[in-house]
PDB file of C-alpha atoms in Angstrom:
ATOM      1  CA  MET A   4      10.784  16.528  -4.942  1.00 40.00           C
ATOM      2  CA  TRP A   5      10.365  13.942  -2.204  1.00 38.00           C
ATOM      3  CA  LYS A   6       9.477  15.999   0.930  1.00 37.00           C
ATOM      4  CA  PRO A   7       7.109  15.397   3.772  1.00 34.00           C
ATOM      5  CA  TYR A   8       3.963  17.581   3.857  1.00 33.00           C
ATOM      6  CA  LEU A   9       2.093  18.984   6.881  1.00 32.00           C
ATOM      7  CA  TYR A  10      -1.577  19.494   6.565  1.00 32.00           C
ATOM      8  CA  LYS A  11      -3.290  21.949   9.049  1.00 33.00           C
ATOM      9  CA  VAL A  12      -6.688  21.609  10.297  1.00 32.00           C
ATOM     10  CA  LYS A  13      -8.765  23.778  12.630  1.00 34.00           C
ATOM     11  CA  ASN A  14      -7.893  21.903  15.899  1.00 36.00           C
ATOM     12  CA  GLY A  15      -4.239  21.000  15.075  1.00 36.00           C
ATOM     13  CA  GLU A  16      -2.407  18.861  12.722  1.00 37.00           C
ATOM     14  CA  LEU A  17      -3.913  16.493  10.344  1.00 36.00           C
ATOM     15  CA  THR A  18      -2.545  13.070  10.865  1.00 42.00           C
ATOM     16  CA  ILE A  19      -2.609  10.463   8.089  1.00 43.00           C
ATOM     17  CA  LEU A  20      -5.434   8.548   9.991  1.00 42.00           C
ATOM     18  CA  ASN A  21      -7.542  11.695  10.151  1.00 45.00           C
ATOM     19  CA  LEU A  22      -6.651  12.430   6.496  1.00 45.00           C
ATOM     20  CA  TYR A  23      -7.916   8.922   5.363  1.00 45.00           C
ATOM     21  CA  PHE A  24     -11.023   9.377   7.502  1.00 41.00           C
ATOM     22  CA  LEU A  25     -11.798  12.729   5.788  1.00 45.00           C
ATOM     23  CA  LEU A  26     -11.153  11.152   2.280  1.00 45.00           C
ATOM     24  CA  ALA A  27     -13.354   8.193   3.167  1.00 42.00           C
ATOM     25  CA  ARG A  28     -16.083  10.630   4.398  1.00 42.00           C
ATOM     26  CA  GLN A  29     -15.841  12.546   1.058  1.00 43.00           C
ATOM     27  CA  HIS A  30     -15.965   9.328  -0.863  1.00 39.00           C
ATOM     28  CA  ILE A  31     -19.046   8.128   1.051  1.00 34.00           C
ATOM     29  CA  PHE A  32     -21.026  11.234   0.442  1.00 33.00           C
ATOM     30  CA  GLY A  33     -20.157  11.384  -3.240  1.00 36.00           C
ATOM     31  CA  MET A  34     -17.623  14.255  -2.926  1.00 34.00           C
ATOM     32  CA  VAL A  35     -14.959  12.119  -4.475  1.00 36.00           C
ATOM     33  CA  LYS A  36     -15.834  10.232  -7.695  1.00 37.00           C
ATOM     34  CA  SER A  37     -13.774   7.061  -7.076  1.00 42.00           C
ATOM     35  CA  SER A  38     -14.103   3.577  -5.820  1.00 38.00           C
ATOM     36  CA  CYS A  39     -10.599   3.151  -4.330  1.00 52.00           C
ATOM     37  CA  PHE A  40     -11.172   2.614  -0.581  1.00 48.00           C
ATOM     38  CA  PHE A  41     -11.576  -0.474   1.556  1.00 46.00           C
ATOM     39  CA  ILE A  42     -12.889   1.104   4.909  1.00 41.00           C
ATOM     40  CA  VAL A  43     -12.564  -1.372   7.722  1.00 42.00           C
ATOM     41  CA  PRO A  44     -13.574  -0.501  11.332  1.00 41.00           C
ATOM     42  CA  THR A  45     -11.233  -1.440  14.157  1.00 40.00           C
ATOM     43  CA  SER A  46     -12.065  -2.509  17.776  1.00 41.00           C
ATOM     44  CA  ASP A  47      -9.841   0.261  19.215  1.00 40.00           C
ATOM     45  CA  ALA A  48     -12.035   3.415  19.540  1.00 35.00           C
ATOM     46  CA  HIS A  49      -8.874   5.551  19.723  1.00 34.00           C
ATOM     47  CA  ARG A  50      -7.660   4.384  16.465  1.00 39.00           C
ATOM     48  CA  GLY A  51     -10.993   4.945  14.518  1.00 37.00           C
ATOM     49  CA  ILE A  52     -10.553   3.360  11.135  1.00 45.00           C
ATOM     50  CA  LEU A  53      -7.802   2.214   8.982  1.00 48.00           C
ATOM     51  CA  ILE A  54      -8.088   2.254   5.191  1.00 61.00           C
ATOM     52  CA  MET A  55      -6.326   0.302   2.388  1.00 72.00           C
ATOM     53  CA  ILE A  56      -6.442   2.295  -0.752  1.00 87.00           C
ATOM     54  CA  PHE A  57      -6.104   0.961  -4.373  1.00 88.00           C
ATOM     55  CA  GLY A  58      -6.596   2.646  -7.818  1.00 92.00           C
ATOM     56  CA  ASN A  59      -5.288   2.792 -11.235  1.00 94.00           C
ATOM     57  CA  ILE A  60      -2.488   5.020 -12.624  1.00 94.00           C
ATOM     58  CA  HIS A  61      -4.719   5.656 -15.742  1.00 93.00           C
ATOM     59  CA  GLN A  62      -7.525   7.040 -13.873  1.00 91.00           C
ATOM     60  CA  PRO A  63      -6.411  10.179 -12.109  1.00 87.00           C
ATOM     61  CA  GLN A  64      -9.715  10.652 -10.373  1.00 81.00           C
ATOM     62  CA  THR A  65      -8.615   7.845  -8.070  1.00 76.00           C
ATOM     63  CA  TYR A  66      -5.502   9.625  -6.768  1.00 85.00           C
ATOM     64  CA  ASN A  67      -5.634  13.505  -7.662  1.00 84.00           C
ATOM     65  CA  TYR A  68      -6.713  14.132  -4.042  1.00 82.00           C
ATOM     66  CA  PHE A  69      -4.020  12.201  -2.325  1.00 87.00           C
ATOM     67  CA  PRO A  70      -1.524  13.890  -0.002  1.00 88.00           C
ATOM     68  CA  PRO A  71       1.192  15.348  -2.276  1.00 90.00           C
ATOM     69  CA  ILE A  72       3.834  12.599  -1.358  1.00 90.00           C
ATOM     70  CA  LEU A  73       1.318   9.809  -2.171  1.00 91.00           C
ATOM     71  CA  LYS A  74       0.372  11.496  -5.465  1.00 92.00           C
ATOM     72  CA  GLN A  75       4.019  11.858  -6.461  1.00 92.00           C
ATOM     73  CA  ALA A  76       4.575   8.268  -5.747  1.00 93.00           C
ATOM     74  CA  VAL A  77       1.664   7.052  -7.955  1.00 94.00           C
ATOM     75  CA  THR A  78       2.880   9.659 -10.629  1.00 94.00           C
ATOM     76  CA  TYR A  79       6.269   8.006 -10.611  1.00 95.00           C
ATOM     77  CA  PHE A  80       4.818   4.709 -11.821  1.00 96.00           C
ATOM     78  CA  LYS A  81       2.641   6.563 -14.468  1.00 94.00           C
ATOM     79  CA  GLN A  82       5.675   8.538 -15.782  1.00 95.00           C
ATOM     80  CA  THR A  83       8.226   5.815 -15.813  1.00 95.00           C
ATOM     81  CA  ASN A  84       8.440   3.043 -18.345  1.00 95.00           C
ATOM     82  CA  MET A  85       8.221   0.293 -15.727  1.00 96.00           C
ATOM     83  CA  LEU A  86       8.178  -2.468 -18.361  1.00 96.00           C
ATOM     84  CA  ASP A  87      11.682  -1.644 -19.387  1.00 96.00           C
ATOM     85  CA  ILE A  88      13.082  -1.307 -15.953  1.00 95.00           C
ATOM     86  CA  PRO A  89      15.312  -4.181 -14.966  1.00 97.00           C
ATOM     87  CA  VAL A  90      14.752  -6.131 -11.730  1.00 98.00           C
ATOM     88  CA  GLY A  91      16.315  -4.533  -8.782  1.00 97.00           C
ATOM     89  CA  ARG A  92      16.173  -1.757  -6.160  1.00 96.00           C
ATOM     90  CA  TYR A  93      16.083   1.884  -6.973  1.00 96.00           C
ATOM     91  CA  GLU A  94      16.842   4.551  -4.362  1.00 95.00           C
ATOM     92  CA  LEU A  95      14.608   7.701  -4.595  1.00 94.00           C
ATOM     93  CA  GLU A  96      15.530   9.074  -1.091  1.00 92.00           C
ATOM     94  CA  LYS A  97      18.068   7.136   0.846  1.00 87.00           C
ATOM     95  CA  ASN A  98      16.463   5.161   3.687  1.00 86.00           C
ATOM     96  CA  LEU A  99      13.134   6.855   3.355  1.00 95.00           C
ATOM     97  CA  LEU A 100      11.993   5.964  -0.124  1.00 96.00           C
ATOM     98  CA  TYR A 101      13.003   3.258  -2.775  1.00 96.00           C
ATOM     99  CA  VAL A 102      11.426   0.994  -5.321  1.00 97.00           C
ATOM    100  CA  ASN A 103      11.891  -2.736  -5.538  1.00 97.00           C
ATOM    101  CA  VAL A 104      11.209  -4.167  -9.115  1.00 98.00           C
ATOM    102  CA  MET A 105      10.610  -7.936  -9.147  1.00 98.00           C
ATOM    103  CA  GLU A 106       9.517 -10.679 -11.477  1.00 98.00           C
ATOM    104  CA  PHE A 107       8.038 -14.055 -10.242  1.00 97.00           C
ATOM    105  CA  ASP A 108       5.351 -16.561 -10.801  1.00 98.00           C
ATOM    106  CA  THR A 109       2.114 -16.282  -8.794  1.00 97.00           C
ATOM    107  CA  GLY A 110       1.327 -19.084  -6.395  1.00 97.00           C
ATOM    108  CA  LEU A 111      -1.248 -20.718  -4.316  1.00 96.00           C
ATOM    109  CA  ALA A 112      -2.498 -18.588  -1.357  1.00 95.00           C
ATOM    110  CA  GLU A 113      -2.375 -21.444   0.964  1.00 93.00           C
ATOM    111  CA  GLN A 114       1.355 -21.931   0.297  1.00 94.00           C
ATOM    112  CA  LYS A 115       2.075 -18.288   1.155  1.00 95.00           C
ATOM    113  CA  GLN A 116       2.167 -16.389   4.370  1.00 95.00           C
ATOM    114  CA  ALA A 117       1.281 -12.814   4.803  1.00 95.00           C
ATOM    115  CA  GLU A 118       3.846 -10.133   5.465  1.00 96.00           C
ATOM    116  CA  VAL A 119       3.572  -7.139   7.842  1.00 96.00           C
ATOM    117  CA  HIS A 120       5.905  -4.001   8.143  1.00 96.00           C
ATOM    118  CA  LYS A 121       6.316  -1.681  11.098  1.00 95.00           C
ATOM    119  CA  GLU A 122       8.255   1.179   9.579  1.00 96.00           C
ATOM    120  CA  TYR A 123       7.435   1.419   5.834  1.00 96.00           C
ATOM    121  CA  ILE A 124       4.166   1.846   3.747  1.00 95.00           C
ATOM    122  CA  ASP A 125       4.025  -0.388   0.767  1.00 96.00           C
ATOM    123  CA  ILE A 126       2.904   1.035  -2.561  1.00 96.00           C
ATOM    124  CA  GLN A 127       2.502  -2.095  -4.718  1.00 97.00           C
ATOM    125  CA  PHE A 128       2.091  -1.558  -8.436  1.00 98.00           C
ATOM    126  CA  LEU A 129       1.361  -4.311 -11.066  1.00 98.00           C
ATOM    127  CA  ILE A 130       3.364  -3.880 -14.219  1.00 98.00           C
ATOM    128  CA  SER A 131       2.347  -7.062 -16.177  1.00 98.00           C
ATOM    129  CA  GLY A 132       0.347 -10.244 -15.391  1.00 97.00           C
ATOM    130  CA  GLU A 133      -2.319 -10.451 -12.651  1.00 97.00           C
ATOM    131  CA  GLU A 134      -2.520 -11.355  -9.058  1.00 97.00           C
ATOM    132  CA  ARG A 135      -4.762 -11.684  -6.051  1.00 97.00           C
ATOM    133  CA  ILE A 136      -3.722 -10.126  -2.872  1.00 96.00           C
ATOM    134  CA  PHE A 137      -5.273 -10.979   0.549  1.00 95.00           C
ATOM    135  CA  PHE A 138      -5.139  -8.326   3.446  1.00 93.00           C
ATOM    136  CA  GLY A 139      -6.547  -7.324   6.771  1.00 89.00           C
ATOM    137  CA  LEU A 140      -5.907  -5.345   9.931  1.00 86.00           C
ATOM    138  CA  GLU A 141      -3.586  -5.729  12.835  1.00 85.00           C
ATOM    139  CA  ASN A 142      -5.227  -8.252  15.187  1.00 83.00           C
ATOM    140  CA  SER A 143      -4.008 -10.411  18.040  1.00 85.00           C
ATOM    141  CA  LYS A 144      -5.585 -13.463  16.289  1.00 87.00           C
ATOM    142  CA  ASN A 145      -3.030 -13.023  13.462  1.00 90.00           C
ATOM    143  CA  MET A 146      -0.607 -15.710  14.260  1.00 89.00           C
ATOM    144  CA  THR A 147       2.982 -14.775  13.926  1.00 92.00           C
ATOM    145  CA  SER A 148       5.012 -17.308  12.060  1.00 91.00           C
ATOM    146  CA  LYS A 149       8.379 -15.404  11.744  1.00 93.00           C
ATOM    147  CA  GLU A 150       9.581 -12.922  14.233  1.00 96.00           C
ATOM    148  CA  TYR A 151      10.207  -9.189  13.304  1.00 96.00           C
ATOM    149  CA  ASP A 152      13.193  -8.718  11.140  1.00 96.00           C
ATOM    150  CA  VAL A 153      14.502  -5.172  12.040  1.00 96.00           C
ATOM    151  CA  ILE A 154      16.799  -4.754   9.236  1.00 94.00           C
ATOM    152  CA  ASN A 155      14.451  -5.782   6.526  1.00 95.00           C
ATOM    153  CA  ASP A 156      11.308  -4.405   8.264  1.00 96.00           C
ATOM    154  CA  TYR A 157       8.918  -7.381   8.192  1.00 95.00           C
ATOM    155  CA  TYR A 158       7.466 -10.145  10.071  1.00 96.00           C
ATOM    156  CA  LEU A 159       5.171 -12.968   8.849  1.00 95.00           C
ATOM    157  CA  VAL A 160       1.798 -14.238   9.976  1.00 92.00           C
ATOM    158  CA  SER A 161       0.298 -17.587   8.960  1.00 92.00           C
ATOM    159  CA  SER A 162      -3.311 -16.192   9.138  1.00 89.00           C
ATOM    160  CA  ILE A 163      -5.216 -12.990   8.611  1.00 88.00           C
ATOM    161  CA  SER A 164      -8.304 -12.552  10.804  1.00 87.00           C
ATOM    162  CA  SER A 165     -11.378 -11.163   8.894  1.00 84.00           C
ATOM    163  CA  GLU A 166      -9.417 -11.514   5.632  1.00 87.00           C
ATOM    164  CA  SER A 167     -10.309  -9.433   2.541  1.00 88.00           C
ATOM    165  CA  GLU A 168      -8.972  -9.711  -1.004  1.00 92.00           C
ATOM    166  CA  LEU A 169      -8.465  -7.764  -4.115  1.00 93.00           C
ATOM    167  CA  LEU A 170      -7.497  -8.438  -7.780  1.00 95.00           C
ATOM    168  CA  LEU A 171      -4.625  -6.370  -9.390  1.00 96.00           C
ATOM    169  CA  LEU A 172      -4.400  -6.056 -13.101  1.00 96.00           C
ATOM    170  CA  PRO A 173      -1.563  -4.079 -14.914  1.00 97.00           C
ATOM    171  CA  GLY A 174      -1.846  -0.414 -13.973  1.00 96.00           C
ATOM    172  CA  MET A 175      -3.394  -0.903 -10.729  1.00 96.00           C
ATOM    173  CA  PHE A 176      -1.718  -0.120  -7.400  1.00 96.00           C
ATOM    174  CA  ALA A 177      -2.487  -0.912  -3.840  1.00 95.00           C
ATOM    175  CA  ILE A 178      -1.279   0.987  -0.598  1.00 94.00           C
ATOM    176  CA  PHE A 179      -0.749  -0.985   2.601  1.00 94.00           C
ATOM    177  CA  LEU A 180      -0.045   1.002   5.839  1.00 92.00           C
ATOM    178  CA  PRO A 181       2.211  -0.244   8.539  1.00 93.00           C
ATOM    179  CA  GLU A 182       0.993  -3.278  10.476  1.00 92.00           C
ATOM    180  CA  GLN A 183      -1.614  -4.255   7.840  1.00 93.00           C
ATOM    181  CA  PRO A 184      -0.907  -7.878   6.906  1.00 94.00           C
ATOM    182  CA  HIS A 185      -0.994  -8.431   3.295  1.00 95.00           C
ATOM    183  CA  LYS A 186      -0.308 -11.583   0.983  1.00 95.00           C
ATOM    184  CA  PRO A 187       0.456 -10.651  -2.494  1.00 97.00           C
ATOM    185  CA  GLY A 188       1.474 -12.731  -5.445  1.00 97.00           C
ATOM    186  CA  CYS A 189      -1.376 -15.254  -5.239  1.00 97.00           C
ATOM    187  CA  CYS A 190      -2.779 -16.713  -8.433  1.00 96.00           C
ATOM    188  CA  ILE A 191      -6.252 -15.759  -9.639  1.00 94.00           C
ATOM    189  CA  ASP A 192      -6.988 -18.943 -11.626  1.00 92.00           C
ATOM    190  CA  ASN A 193      -3.695 -20.379 -12.695  1.00 94.00           C
ATOM    191  CA  SER A 194      -0.088 -19.481 -11.822  1.00 96.00           C
ATOM    192  CA  MET A 195       1.491 -16.925 -14.183  1.00 97.00           C
ATOM    193  CA  PRO A 196       4.422 -14.773 -14.466  1.00 98.00           C
ATOM    194  CA  LEU A 197       4.133 -11.252 -13.241  1.00 97.00           C
ATOM    195  CA  LYS A 198       6.219  -8.201 -12.976  1.00 98.00           C
ATOM    196  CA  LYS A 199       5.501  -5.686 -10.300  1.00 98.00           C
ATOM    197  CA  ALA A 200       7.099  -2.725  -8.484  1.00 98.00           C
ATOM    198  CA  VAL A 201       6.794  -2.179  -4.730  1.00 98.00           C
ATOM    199  CA  MET A 202       7.569   1.455  -3.518  1.00 97.00           C
ATOM    200  CA  LYS A 203       8.661   1.419   0.113  1.00 97.00           C
ATOM    201  CA  MET A 204       7.742   4.667   1.816  1.00 96.00           C
ATOM    202  CA  HIS A 205       8.941   5.347   5.329  1.00 96.00           C
ATOM    203  CA  ARG A 206       5.987   6.391   7.594  1.00 93.00           C
ATOM    204  CA  SER A 207       7.800   9.491   8.629  1.00 93.00           C
ATOM    205  CA  LEU A 208       6.987  10.996   5.194  1.00 92.00           C
ATOM    206  CA  LEU A 209       3.225  10.873   6.003  1.00 85.00           C
ATOM    207  CA  VAL A 210       3.201  12.245   9.500  1.00 78.00           C
TER     208      VAL A 210
END
């Protein structure tokens, strides 16, 4: 089931970045009936745009046009009774795809640091509770506070330049690409317990 897919376009292979650009263009011109994109320009003309995606598993129109591997990931959350799954790590494809189920209390944003990954895409799915997530783009102004941990694929930054935010409610998911800093688990009003699942997808599955 979990296999990479290759998309062909007229002038070569369709990369994930080009794919997101096409999806964004379709969304902008009304070809996709959804509001699940944050489209953020970068200063690097060669990289074009980067996109953070979010949606709801109960609104198929927000993910039916995803690449098959991403659609399968979202469908996994929809078809699995996530409320009853114990906290822990669940392997879907060894070293390439796995799910971490966790429970914790949300906290103050100013007491947290943002995490950044190099090898894995984060698909964060909220099972219960509510949370605020701050995020942004790779930027030299993002101050590294913990150097890269190769084994666990993350480093921390103490600040996010041009920070954006979103609110997650149960059933919603957010997808963060490698090098996109994100600070999940922040409280919206007051601290509350939440349960969430984070699917870790190796970037090789999307190229």
